[in-house]
Amino acid sequence: NAAVDVFAEELRWFDYWLKGVKNGAADEAQVRLFVMGDGEWRDEKAWPLARARRHSLFLESGGNANTPAGDGRIVEARPENEGQDRYTYDPGDPVPTLYTEAAFTVPADQAPLAKRQDLLVYQSEPLTERIEVTGNPVVELFAATSAPDTDFFARLIDVHPDGRAIDVSLGVVRARYRDGLKSEALVTPGEVVRYEITLNPTSIAFHPGHRIRLDITSSDFPNFDRNHNTAANPNADAELAVAKQQVFHGGNHATVIHLPVIDE
């Protein structure tokens, strides 16, 4: 049921508003969304959905969340003890984009990135019930870097029982613009900073047996330009610097992902 004739929908809209054709286009729902996982289209009155409730999940590990084989976990309760995970971001060897910008709507299996050490992976236990996430997930990230400027990416992933890890939504923050594009401020190397990363809007039903996964890294090239970690203009500076990254969880620096959940 996923296929839709986009051009036909656009033509109906233009016919109504530009030609005065009485085809009922203005009487339809204001929002029509596709719920991945369920494989169904659904009409809604407005966006974001007023009935969405914020469900918070916390990151936790034993200090070795690198790669899907690590010990990164997503848990319901805020961990009491503070911990951290580390990785090295080298802009000379960035995490590669698994699809082109032209195919941005095509979900990709993250398996080709499984052995990269510059990727932190946190995942839940297999779900026991359906969970629908519709809206913009938001990650509150507590992190430190050895650089005066760097990037942090957060990717929400649906892990299937057969091991496929299909990306759902992506968000990114550039450290110097953590307070918005109108305010530019470099970071103090080694200082723990709170970042808010708003992921792209999505709608997906995570089904029983699936896992919710969150990946944290510092590049997605060439879909996004690399941060050179130098604080210079990356469009005018050829110098690259390696950054040592730390992601904190639990205690006073509890990294959390807020999911807009729709109850059945």
XYZ file of N, CA and C in Angstrom:
792
model
N 0.810 -1.222 0.000
C 0.000 0.000 0.000
C 0.845 1.274 0.000
N 2.157 1.131 -0.127
C 3.027 2.305 -0.001
C 2.986 3.202 -1.230
N 2.801 2.606 -2.409
C 2.891 3.377 -3.648
C 1.773 4.412 -3.728
N 2.133 5.609 -4.138
C 1.154 6.678 -4.324
C 1.575 7.495 -5.540
N 0.606 7.913 -6.330
C 0.877 8.721 -7.513
C 0.995 10.184 -7.078
N 2.215 10.597 -6.763
C 2.447 11.947 -6.252
C 2.030 13.000 -7.269
N 2.345 12.758 -8.536
C 2.010 13.751 -9.564
C 0.498 13.916 -9.704
N -0.253 12.824 -9.556
C -1.709 12.918 -9.624
C -2.253 13.724 -8.454
N -1.671 13.527 -7.267
C -2.094 14.295 -6.094
C -1.793 15.778 -6.285
N -0.621 16.082 -6.817
C -0.258 17.479 -7.060
C -1.177 18.115 -8.095
N -1.505 17.350 -9.146
C -2.367 17.872 -10.204
C -3.762 18.191 -9.667
N -4.293 17.319 -8.802
C -5.601 17.579 -8.198
C -5.564 18.866 -7.384
N -4.473 19.046 -6.654
C -4.351 20.242 -5.810
C -4.305 21.503 -6.672
N -3.484 21.492 -7.717
C -3.384 22.659 -8.602
C -4.689 22.896 -9.356
N -5.358 21.806 -9.764
C -6.639 21.961 -10.463
C -7.651 22.683 -9.579
N -7.644 22.328 -8.288
C -8.616 22.943 -7.380
C -8.313 24.419 -7.154
N -7.060 24.722 -6.829
C -6.717 26.079 -6.420
C -6.439 27.030 -7.586
N -5.980 26.506 -8.703
C -5.628 27.382 -9.825
C -6.679 27.402 -10.925
N -7.430 26.311 -11.056
C -8.418 26.231 -12.134
C -9.856 26.219 -11.630
N -10.002 26.109 -10.299
C -11.350 26.104 -9.756
C -12.108 24.815 -9.977
N -11.397 23.732 -10.242
C -12.042 22.438 -10.452
C -12.568 21.921 -9.113
N -13.843 21.599 -9.046
C -14.451 21.125 -7.800
C -14.208 19.615 -7.662
N -13.010 19.279 -7.213
C -12.641 17.864 -7.097
C -12.527 17.390 -5.649
N -12.893 18.249 -4.697
C -12.879 17.852 -3.292
C -11.522 17.907 -2.620
N -10.508 18.465 -3.285
C -9.155 18.477 -2.722
C -9.089 19.232 -1.394
N -9.894 20.282 -1.260
C -9.846 21.091 -0.038
C -10.606 20.449 1.116
N -11.366 19.408 0.833
C -12.162 18.764 1.871
C -11.445 17.576 2.501
N -10.273 17.255 1.997
C -9.541 16.100 2.501
C -8.738 16.467 3.750
N -8.207 15.452 4.402
C -7.413 15.670 5.614
C -6.213 16.565 5.328
N -5.844 17.384 6.313
C -4.713 18.291 6.152
C -3.384 17.545 6.071
N -3.318 16.388 6.689
C -2.071 15.618 6.740
C -2.370 14.173 6.363
N -1.531 13.613 5.527
C -1.596 12.189 5.212
C -0.197 11.628 5.381
N -0.050 10.642 6.252
C 1.274 10.101 6.537
C 1.286 8.590 6.357
N 2.484 8.076 6.088
C 2.671 6.636 5.907
C 3.379 6.088 7.130
N 2.760 5.121 7.784
C 3.333 4.522 8.983
C 4.184 3.327 8.573
N 5.498 3.525 8.561
C 6.395 2.423 8.240
C 6.246 1.324 9.292
N 6.497 0.123 8.905
C 6.309 -0.998 9.816
C 4.909 -1.570 9.702
N 3.893 -0.684 9.767
C 2.516 -1.118 9.537
C 2.205 -1.180 8.047
N 2.926 -0.362 7.256
C 2.690 -0.340 5.814
C 1.355 0.258 5.442
N 0.921 1.302 6.163
C -0.393 1.880 5.924
C -0.330 3.405 5.886
N -1.167 3.989 5.013
C -1.368 5.432 5.008
C -2.456 5.783 6.021
N -2.320 6.975 6.624
C -3.310 7.406 7.608
C -3.520 8.910 7.513
N -4.755 9.333 7.600
C -5.086 10.754 7.569
C -5.061 11.330 8.978
N -4.546 12.552 9.094
C -4.489 13.256 10.370
C -4.969 14.690 10.179
N -5.378 15.327 11.277
C -5.915 16.681 11.207
C -4.829 17.746 11.170
N -3.683 17.478 11.804
C -2.632 18.501 11.894
C -1.297 17.834 12.177
N -0.230 18.621 12.009
C 1.133 18.161 12.307
C 1.834 19.239 13.111
N 2.521 18.860 14.210
C 2.656 17.501 14.752
C 1.367 17.014 15.389
N 1.272 15.721 15.635
C 0.060 15.138 16.182
C -0.107 15.563 17.640
N -1.253 16.158 17.938
C -1.499 16.658 19.294
C -1.529 15.528 20.318
N -1.883 14.324 19.895
C -2.005 13.216 20.847
C -0.684 12.495 21.101
N 0.385 12.946 20.446
C 1.695 12.323 20.678
C 2.156 12.618 22.106
N 2.662 11.610 22.778
C 3.210 11.797 24.119
C 4.714 11.519 24.085
N 5.435 12.243 24.895
C 6.896 12.091 24.930
C 7.273 10.889 25.790
N 7.981 9.962 25.177
C 8.480 8.781 25.892
C 10.002 8.830 25.854
N 10.627 8.871 27.014
C 12.070 9.066 27.107
C 12.786 7.748 27.364
N 13.840 7.518 26.591
C 14.685 6.339 26.747
C 16.120 6.800 26.963
N 16.842 6.114 27.828
C 18.174 6.549 28.236
C 19.258 5.632 27.676
N 20.442 6.213 27.480
C 21.590 5.440 27.017
C 22.379 4.932 28.217
N 22.990 3.767 28.026
C 23.782 3.154 29.087
C 24.777 2.197 28.445
N 25.915 2.003 29.093
C 26.896 1.027 28.607
C 27.900 0.731 29.709
N 28.759 -0.245 29.421
C 29.877 -0.530 30.308
C 31.141 0.144 29.836
N 30.991 1.127 28.942
C 32.140 1.866 28.427
C 32.669 1.357 27.110
N 31.902 0.460 26.469
C 32.363 -0.110 25.201
C 31.192 -0.229 24.234
N 30.609 0.907 23.860
C 29.458 0.914 22.960
C 29.855 0.967 21.491
N 31.129 0.897 21.203
C 31.589 0.972 19.813
C 31.130 -0.255 19.037
N 30.505 -0.037 17.891
C 29.989 -1.056 16.965
C 28.767 -1.769 17.559
N 27.966 -2.413 16.710
C 26.800 -3.162 17.206
C 27.170 -4.317 18.128
N 28.428 -4.748 18.096
C 28.870 -5.841 18.968
C 29.256 -5.352 20.358
N 29.176 -4.039 20.599
C 29.539 -3.477 21.896
C 28.450 -3.665 22.933
N 28.588 -2.959 24.066
C 27.655 -3.152 25.174
C 26.718 -1.964 25.382
N 26.514 -1.158 24.336
C 25.604 -0.024 24.442
C 24.157 -0.472 24.541
N 23.425 0.121 25.475
C 22.040 -0.277 25.709
C 21.129 0.946 25.766
N 19.869 0.732 25.398
C 18.802 1.709 25.601
C 17.902 1.171 26.693
N 17.693 1.972 27.732
C 16.931 1.505 28.894
C 15.830 2.505 29.238
N 14.837 2.024 29.975
C 13.690 2.857 30.342
C 14.018 3.816 31.483
N 14.789 3.365 32.451
C 15.064 4.175 33.643
C 16.387 4.918 33.506
N 16.432 6.105 34.058
C 17.659 6.904 34.040
C 18.735 6.211 34.883
N 19.883 5.878 34.306
C 20.953 5.227 35.079
C 21.462 6.153 36.180
N 21.651 5.603 37.360
C 22.118 6.413 38.483
C 23.584 6.791 38.338
N 24.391 5.870 37.866
C 25.830 6.112 37.772
C 26.196 6.695 36.413
N 27.089 7.672 36.441
C 27.535 8.292 35.196
C 28.591 7.430 34.522
N 28.465 7.295 33.221
C 29.449 6.569 32.425
C 29.726 7.315 31.141
N 30.626 6.788 30.346
C 30.954 7.434 29.081
C 31.490 6.420 28.087
N 31.339 6.774 26.832
C 31.926 6.010 25.735
C 32.781 6.954 24.907
N 33.792 6.397 24.259
C 34.741 7.212 23.509
C 34.896 6.692 22.080
N 35.152 7.621 21.191
C 35.539 7.248 19.827
C 36.365 8.372 19.231
N 37.040 8.063 18.153
C 37.887 9.035 17.465
C 37.255 9.397 16.137
N 37.093 10.686 15.909
C 36.567 11.159 14.629
C 37.700 11.724 13.793
N 37.977 11.063 12.684
C 39.005 11.492 11.741
C 38.315 11.950 10.464
N 38.279 13.258 10.176
C 37.626 13.733 8.954
C 38.288 13.222 7.683
N 39.493 12.669 7.812
C 40.136 12.047 6.660
C 39.593 10.664 6.364
N 38.827 10.107 7.307
C 38.203 8.796 7.133
C 36.797 8.848 7.720
N 35.906 9.635 7.103
C 34.574 9.842 7.676
C 33.671 8.625 7.494
N 32.633 8.563 8.312
C 31.604 7.536 8.132
C 30.914 7.793 6.794
N 30.872 6.812 5.904
C 30.310 7.052 4.574
C 28.787 7.038 4.567
N 28.219 7.857 3.716
C 26.783 7.837 3.479
C 26.423 6.558 2.735
N 25.351 5.909 3.161
C 24.953 4.650 2.534
C 23.935 4.843 1.424
N 23.546 6.093 1.182
C 22.663 6.396 0.062
C 22.937 7.826 -0.357
N 22.533 8.178 -1.558
C 22.766 9.529 -2.047
C 21.632 10.438 -1.606
N 21.887 11.733 -1.681
C 20.859 12.694 -1.287
C 19.624 12.558 -2.164
N 19.824 12.184 -3.440
C 18.696 12.017 -4.349
C 17.797 10.866 -3.923
N 18.365 9.900 -3.190
C 17.597 8.735 -2.744
C 17.386 8.788 -1.239
N 17.214 9.993 -0.711
C 17.161 10.176 0.739
C 15.975 9.468 1.377
N 14.953 9.163 0.583
C 13.771 8.509 1.135
C 13.906 6.997 1.150
N 15.021 6.466 0.691
C 15.211 5.019 0.651
C 15.947 4.575 1.913
N 15.303 3.820 2.802
C 15.981 3.344 4.015
C 17.142 2.427 3.657
N 18.205 2.492 4.439
C 19.398 1.695 4.159
C 19.747 0.829 5.354
N 20.162 -0.411 5.075
C 20.658 -1.301 6.115
C 22.038 -0.804 6.540
N 22.229 -0.626 7.843
C 23.474 -0.071 8.359
C 24.586 -1.113 8.503
N 24.352 -2.334 8.020
C 25.322 -3.422 8.165
C 26.716 -3.083 7.645
N 26.863 -2.348 6.514
C 28.218 -2.046 6.029
C 29.073 -1.240 7.007
N 28.451 -0.612 7.994
C 29.195 0.211 8.958
C 29.493 -0.539 10.252
N 29.155 -1.815 10.303
C 29.159 -2.562 11.563
C 30.518 -2.627 12.248
N 31.601 -2.565 11.498
C 32.920 -2.741 12.102
C 33.634 -1.423 12.386
N 32.989 -0.309 12.110
C 33.642 0.979 12.335
C 33.698 1.299 13.828
N 34.878 1.677 14.297
C 35.070 2.002 15.709
C 34.658 3.435 16.048
N 34.362 4.245 15.013
C 33.951 5.631 15.257
C 32.428 5.758 15.275
N 31.768 4.687 15.670
C 30.311 4.639 15.720
C 29.890 4.040 17.062
N 29.131 4.808 17.841
C 28.591 4.294 19.099
C 27.177 3.787 18.852
N 26.887 2.598 19.353
C 25.612 1.931 19.082
C 24.932 1.572 20.404
N 23.696 2.020 20.553
C 22.899 1.707 21.741
C 21.580 1.103 21.267
N 21.201 -0.044 21.826
C 19.960 -0.663 21.388
C 19.199 -1.276 22.558
N 17.889 -1.339 22.378
C 17.007 -1.863 23.411
C 16.981 -3.386 23.363
N 16.354 -3.968 24.361
C 16.019 -5.383 24.296
C 14.910 -5.561 23.257
N 14.709 -6.774 22.740
C 13.598 -6.984 21.800
C 12.274 -6.533 22.415
N 11.496 -5.810 21.643
C 10.238 -5.275 22.147
C 9.215 -6.387 22.346
N 8.345 -6.192 23.300
C 7.281 -7.163 23.564
C 5.928 -6.657 23.082
N 5.876 -5.390 22.664
C 4.629 -4.834 22.144
C 4.942 -3.784 21.093
N 3.948 -3.475 20.273
C 4.100 -2.483 19.212
C 4.258 -1.092 19.815
N 5.203 -0.314 19.265
C 5.402 1.077 19.665
C 5.425 1.928 18.405
N 4.493 2.878 18.318
C 4.482 3.777 17.163
C 5.146 5.106 17.520
N 6.080 5.520 16.682
C 6.772 6.796 16.835
C 6.410 7.656 15.633
N 5.698 8.753 15.871
C 5.289 9.650 14.792
C 5.555 11.089 15.213
N 6.462 11.739 14.514
C 6.850 13.107 14.841
C 8.351 13.265 14.729
N 8.898 14.213 15.463
C 10.340 14.467 15.468
C 10.967 13.930 16.753
N 11.707 12.833 16.700
C 12.463 12.413 17.881
C 13.508 13.476 18.227
N 13.801 13.608 19.509
C 14.784 14.591 19.965
C 15.781 13.899 20.888
N 17.065 14.129 20.629
C 18.125 13.571 21.461
C 18.754 14.685 22.286
N 18.796 14.498 23.604
C 19.576 15.367 24.488
C 20.905 14.663 24.713
N 21.930 15.194 24.110
C 23.247 14.557 24.119
C 24.210 15.326 25.010
N 24.860 14.617 25.909
C 25.939 15.199 26.706
C 27.248 14.644 26.163
N 28.094 15.538 25.671
C 29.314 15.090 25.005
C 30.442 16.086 25.222
N 31.652 15.596 25.032
C 32.857 16.427 25.087
C 33.724 16.071 23.892
N 34.541 17.019 23.474
C 35.426 16.815 22.339
C 36.773 17.466 22.614
N 37.794 16.963 21.968
C 39.118 17.572 22.100
C 39.292 18.744 21.151
N 38.291 18.979 20.292
C 38.384 20.019 19.267
C 37.588 21.258 19.672
N 37.888 22.413 19.072
C 37.108 23.616 19.350
C 35.758 23.624 18.636
N 35.624 22.752 17.639
C 34.358 22.616 16.916
C 34.307 21.221 16.317
N 33.131 20.624 16.287
C 32.970 19.286 15.722
C 31.498 19.060 15.448
N 31.145 17.898 14.916
C 29.754 17.548 14.650
C 29.363 16.307 15.440
N 28.071 16.218 15.754
C 27.516 15.000 16.337
C 26.247 14.626 15.576
N 26.199 13.384 15.132
C 25.042 12.848 14.421
C 24.324 11.842 15.314
N 23.009 11.833 15.242
C 22.193 10.836 15.943
C 21.266 10.190 14.921
N 21.280 8.868 14.872
C 20.455 8.149 13.896
C 19.586 7.117 14.617
N 18.273 7.221 14.422
C 17.320 6.253 14.966
C 17.181 5.107 13.976
N 17.227 3.870 14.482
C 17.278 2.685 13.627
C 16.300 1.633 14.140
N 15.693 0.917 13.204
C 14.815 -0.212 13.510
C 15.591 -1.498 13.235
N 15.916 -2.242 14.293
C 16.653 -3.498 14.141
C 15.652 -4.647 14.052
N 15.648 -5.333 12.921
C 14.716 -6.427 12.685
C 15.217 -7.708 13.349
N 14.314 -8.660 13.596
C 14.736 -9.930 14.203
C 15.792 -10.671 13.399
N 15.827 -10.461 12.067
C 16.828 -11.137 11.237
C 18.163 -10.405 11.204
N 18.282 -9.311 11.966
C 19.543 -8.594 12.064
C 19.650 -7.350 11.212
N 18.744 -7.165 10.264
C 18.791 -5.941 9.459
C 18.587 -4.719 10.352
N 19.389 -3.691 10.120
C 19.317 -2.455 10.903
C 18.958 -1.320 9.949
N 17.666 -1.022 9.843
C 17.162 -0.073 8.853
C 17.014 1.308 9.479
N 17.658 2.296 8.862
C 17.606 3.646 9.437
C 16.206 4.228 9.305
N 15.837 5.011 10.299
C 14.507 5.597 10.392
C 14.568 7.112 10.287
N 15.471 7.738 11.033
C 15.537 9.192 11.078
C 16.926 9.629 11.522
N 17.350 10.790 11.032
C 18.699 11.294 11.297
C 18.645 12.748 11.729
N 19.535 13.118 12.646
C 19.683 14.506 13.048
C 21.149 14.823 13.273
N 21.509 16.095 13.189
C 22.908 16.489 13.343
C 22.981 17.853 14.013
N 24.041 18.057 14.786
C 24.318 19.365 15.358
C 25.794 19.675 15.146
N 26.063 20.898 14.739
C 27.439 21.403 14.673
C 27.697 22.157 15.965
N 28.768 21.810 16.647
C 28.996 22.318 18.002
C 28.918 23.841 18.075
N 29.506 24.527 17.133
C 29.539 25.990 17.203
C 28.145 26.608 17.046
N 27.196 25.849 16.484
C 25.828 26.343 16.304
C 24.847 25.626 17.233
N 25.323 25.145 18.361
C 24.466 24.385 19.274
C 23.330 25.218 19.843
N 23.481 26.542 19.854
C 22.432 27.424 20.360
C 21.631 28.069 19.236
N 21.798 27.565 18.015
C 21.078 28.112 16.872
C 22.011 28.750 15.867
N 21.534 28.894 14.640
C 22.370 29.415 13.561
C 22.694 30.898 13.727
N 21.926 31.599 14.545
C 22.187 33.020 14.748
C 23.247 33.270 15.809
N 23.644 32.225 16.513
C 24.616 32.366 17.595
C 25.737 31.359 17.389
N 26.933 31.855 17.132
C 28.088 30.991 16.876
C 29.042 31.059 18.065
N 29.338 29.895 18.653
C 30.235 29.859 19.808
C 31.011 28.552 19.798
N 32.329 28.661 19.806
C 33.163 27.468 19.855
C 33.062 26.829 21.236
N 33.494 25.583 21.333
C 33.442 24.877 22.615
C 34.828 24.829 23.234
N 34.862 24.653 24.537
C 36.127 24.473 25.239
C 36.495 23.000 25.186
N 37.640 22.654 24.600
C 38.021 21.238 24.514
C 37.982 20.555 25.882
N 37.356 19.385 25.931
C 37.257 18.616 27.161
C 36.064 18.942 28.034
N 35.365 20.025 27.735
C 34.213 20.423 28.548
C 32.968 19.644 28.129
N 32.206 19.167 29.117
C 30.961 18.455 28.825
C 29.890 19.477 28.442
N 29.305 19.294 27.273
C 28.331 20.237 26.731
C 27.030 19.496 26.432
N 25.920 20.146 26.697
C 24.615 19.586 26.342
C 24.233 20.038 24.941
N 23.908 19.094 24.095
C 23.449 19.367 22.733
C 22.030 18.837 22.572
N 21.221 19.563 21.849
C 19.882 19.077 21.508
C 19.839 18.814 20.006
N 19.566 17.578 19.644
C 19.542 17.173 18.241
C 18.121 16.771 17.880
N 17.488 17.554 17.012
C 16.153 17.219 16.533
C 16.273 16.384 15.270
N 15.749 15.177 15.313
C 15.821 14.290 14.166
C 14.725 14.632 13.159
N 14.890 14.153 11.938
C 13.914 14.399 10.890
C 12.557 13.802 11.264
N 11.465 14.399 10.781
C 10.137 13.850 11.079
C 9.984 12.455 10.492
N 9.268 11.612 11.211
C 9.113 10.228 10.767
C 7.815 9.661 11.305
N 7.446 8.499 10.806
C 6.330 7.730 11.355
C 6.644 6.261 11.140
N 6.792 5.527 12.239
C 7.149 4.113 12.157
C 6.561 3.356 13.340
N 6.155 2.133 13.074
C 5.716 1.228 14.127
C 6.810 0.192 14.348
N 7.401 0.219 15.536
C 8.362 -0.817 15.924
C 7.549 -2.003 16.457
N 7.722 -3.162 15.850
C 6.886 -4.311 16.193
C 7.581 -5.238 17.187
N 6.810 -6.097 17.862
C 7.405 -7.054 18.801
C 8.520 -7.858 18.144
N 9.600 -8.050 18.890
C 10.766 -8.749 18.361
C 11.803 -7.822 17.766
N 11.403 -6.593 17.423
C 12.336 -5.600 16.901
C 13.018 -4.885 18.066
N 14.127 -4.221 17.756
C 14.840 -3.413 18.743
C 14.890 -1.960 18.277
N 14.832 -1.050 19.235
C 15.053 0.369 18.957
C 16.537 0.646 19.158
N 17.152 1.270 18.179
C 18.598 1.511 18.227
C 18.896 2.978 17.945
N 19.919 3.491 18.614
C 20.399 4.850 18.376
C 21.895 4.808 18.155
N 22.332 5.344 17.027
C 23.759 5.443 16.713
C 24.221 6.885 16.892
N 25.395 7.059 17.486
C 26.018 8.374 17.637
C 27.365 8.342 16.937
N 27.610 9.329 16.078
C 28.897 9.437 15.400
C 29.133 10.903 15.052
N 30.122 11.186 14.205
C 30.458 12.586 13.924
C 30.550 12.909 12.441
N 30.078 12.021 11.582
C 30.130 12.309 10.149
C 29.131 11.452 9.398
N 28.761 11.918 8.227
C 27.904 11.202 7.279
C 28.215 11.805 5.912
N 29.324 11.365 5.353
C 29.894 12.004 4.164
C 29.686 11.117 2.940
N 29.246 11.671 1.803
C 29.193 13.099 1.449
C 27.833 13.771 1.603
N 26.867 13.114 2.224
C 25.580 13.793 2.402
C 25.733 15.088 3.192
N 26.651 15.099 4.146
C 26.943 16.298 4.930
C 28.436 16.590 4.832
N 28.776 17.869 4.719
C 30.188 18.220 4.657
C 30.870 17.850 5.970
N 32.121 17.496 5.888
C 32.874 17.095 7.079
C 33.230 18.315 7.926
N 33.135 18.163 9.215
C 33.685 19.171 10.110
C 35.176 18.882 10.243
N 36.017 19.864 9.957
C 37.472 19.663 9.983
C 38.040 19.675 11.394
N 37.211 19.999 12.377
C 37.629 20.026 13.787
C 38.660 21.112 14.088
N 38.742 22.128 13.244
C 39.765 23.163 13.425
C 39.184 24.517 13.813
N 37.859 24.658 13.721
C 37.162 25.924 13.959
C 37.299 26.892 12.798
N 38.053 26.509 11.764
C 38.164 27.342 10.570
C 36.984 27.054 9.640
N 36.834 27.864 8.630
C 35.786 27.646 7.637
C 36.132 26.402 6.827
N 35.339 25.322 6.905
C 35.689 24.096 6.188
C 35.662 24.251 4.675
N 35.007 25.304 4.187
C 34.959 25.531 2.745
C 36.187 26.273 2.232
N 37.027 26.745 3.154
C 38.191 27.525 2.730
C 39.475 27.050 3.386
N 39.420 25.915 4.090
C 40.589 25.441 4.829
C 40.807 23.963 4.536
N 41.987 23.609 4.087
C 42.290 22.223 3.728
C 42.820 21.410 4.900
N 43.073 22.059 6.039
C 43.630 21.347 7.186
C 42.566 20.484 7.857
N 42.945 19.263 8.217
C 42.067 18.350 8.938
C 42.693 18.001 10.276
N 41.874 17.909 11.307
C 42.363 17.545 12.636
C 41.528 16.394 13.178
N 42.175 15.493 13.883
C 41.487 14.361 14.504
C 40.919 14.797 15.854
N 39.674 14.402 16.139
C 39.022 14.772 17.402
C 38.732 13.533 18.234
N 39.001 13.636 19.520
C 38.659 12.586 20.473
C 37.302 12.943 21.085
N 36.321 12.077 20.881
C 34.955 12.361 21.312
C 34.566 11.506 22.518
N 33.768 12.093 23.397
C 33.232 11.391 24.560
C 31.725 11.623 24.620
N 30.975 10.562 24.798
C 29.524 10.644 24.981
C 29.199 10.138 26.380
N 28.471 10.955 27.139
C 28.183 10.646 28.539
C 26.754 10.127 28.692
N 26.558 9.319 29.720
C 25.220 8.808 30.017
C 25.108 8.521 31.508
N 23.882 8.657 32.018
C 23.635 8.404 33.431
C 24.045 9.564 34.323
N 23.626 9.498 35.579
C 24.008 10.530 36.535
C 23.534 11.911 36.129
N 24.422 12.896 36.291
C 24.085 14.277 35.948
C 24.209 14.577 34.466
N 24.718 13.634 33.696
C 24.891 13.838 32.254
C 24.232 12.685 31.497
N 22.937 12.536 31.724
C 22.188 11.411 31.154
C 21.727 11.742 29.737
N 22.381 11.160 28.758
C 21.938 11.316 27.377
C 20.640 10.534 27.189
N 19.675 11.167 26.512
C 18.334 10.591 26.408
C 17.761 10.866 25.025
N 16.937 9.950 24.531
C 16.185 10.194 23.305
C 14.713 10.261 23.663
N 14.065 11.345 23.245
C 12.642 11.544 23.490
C 11.880 11.140 22.226
N 11.021 10.156 22.349
C 10.261 9.647 21.211
C 8.819 10.141 21.278
N 8.285 10.699 20.170
C 6.865 11.070 20.138
C 6.024 9.820 19.868
N 5.473 9.252 20.916
C 4.775 7.967 20.829
C 3.274 8.186 20.673
N 2.671 7.394 19.794
C 1.229 7.423 19.576
C 0.630 6.155 20.164
N -0.227 6.313 21.149
C -0.859 5.154 21.774
C -1.991 4.636 20.898
N -2.168 3.324 20.900
C -3.235 2.720 20.101
C -4.588 2.975 20.765
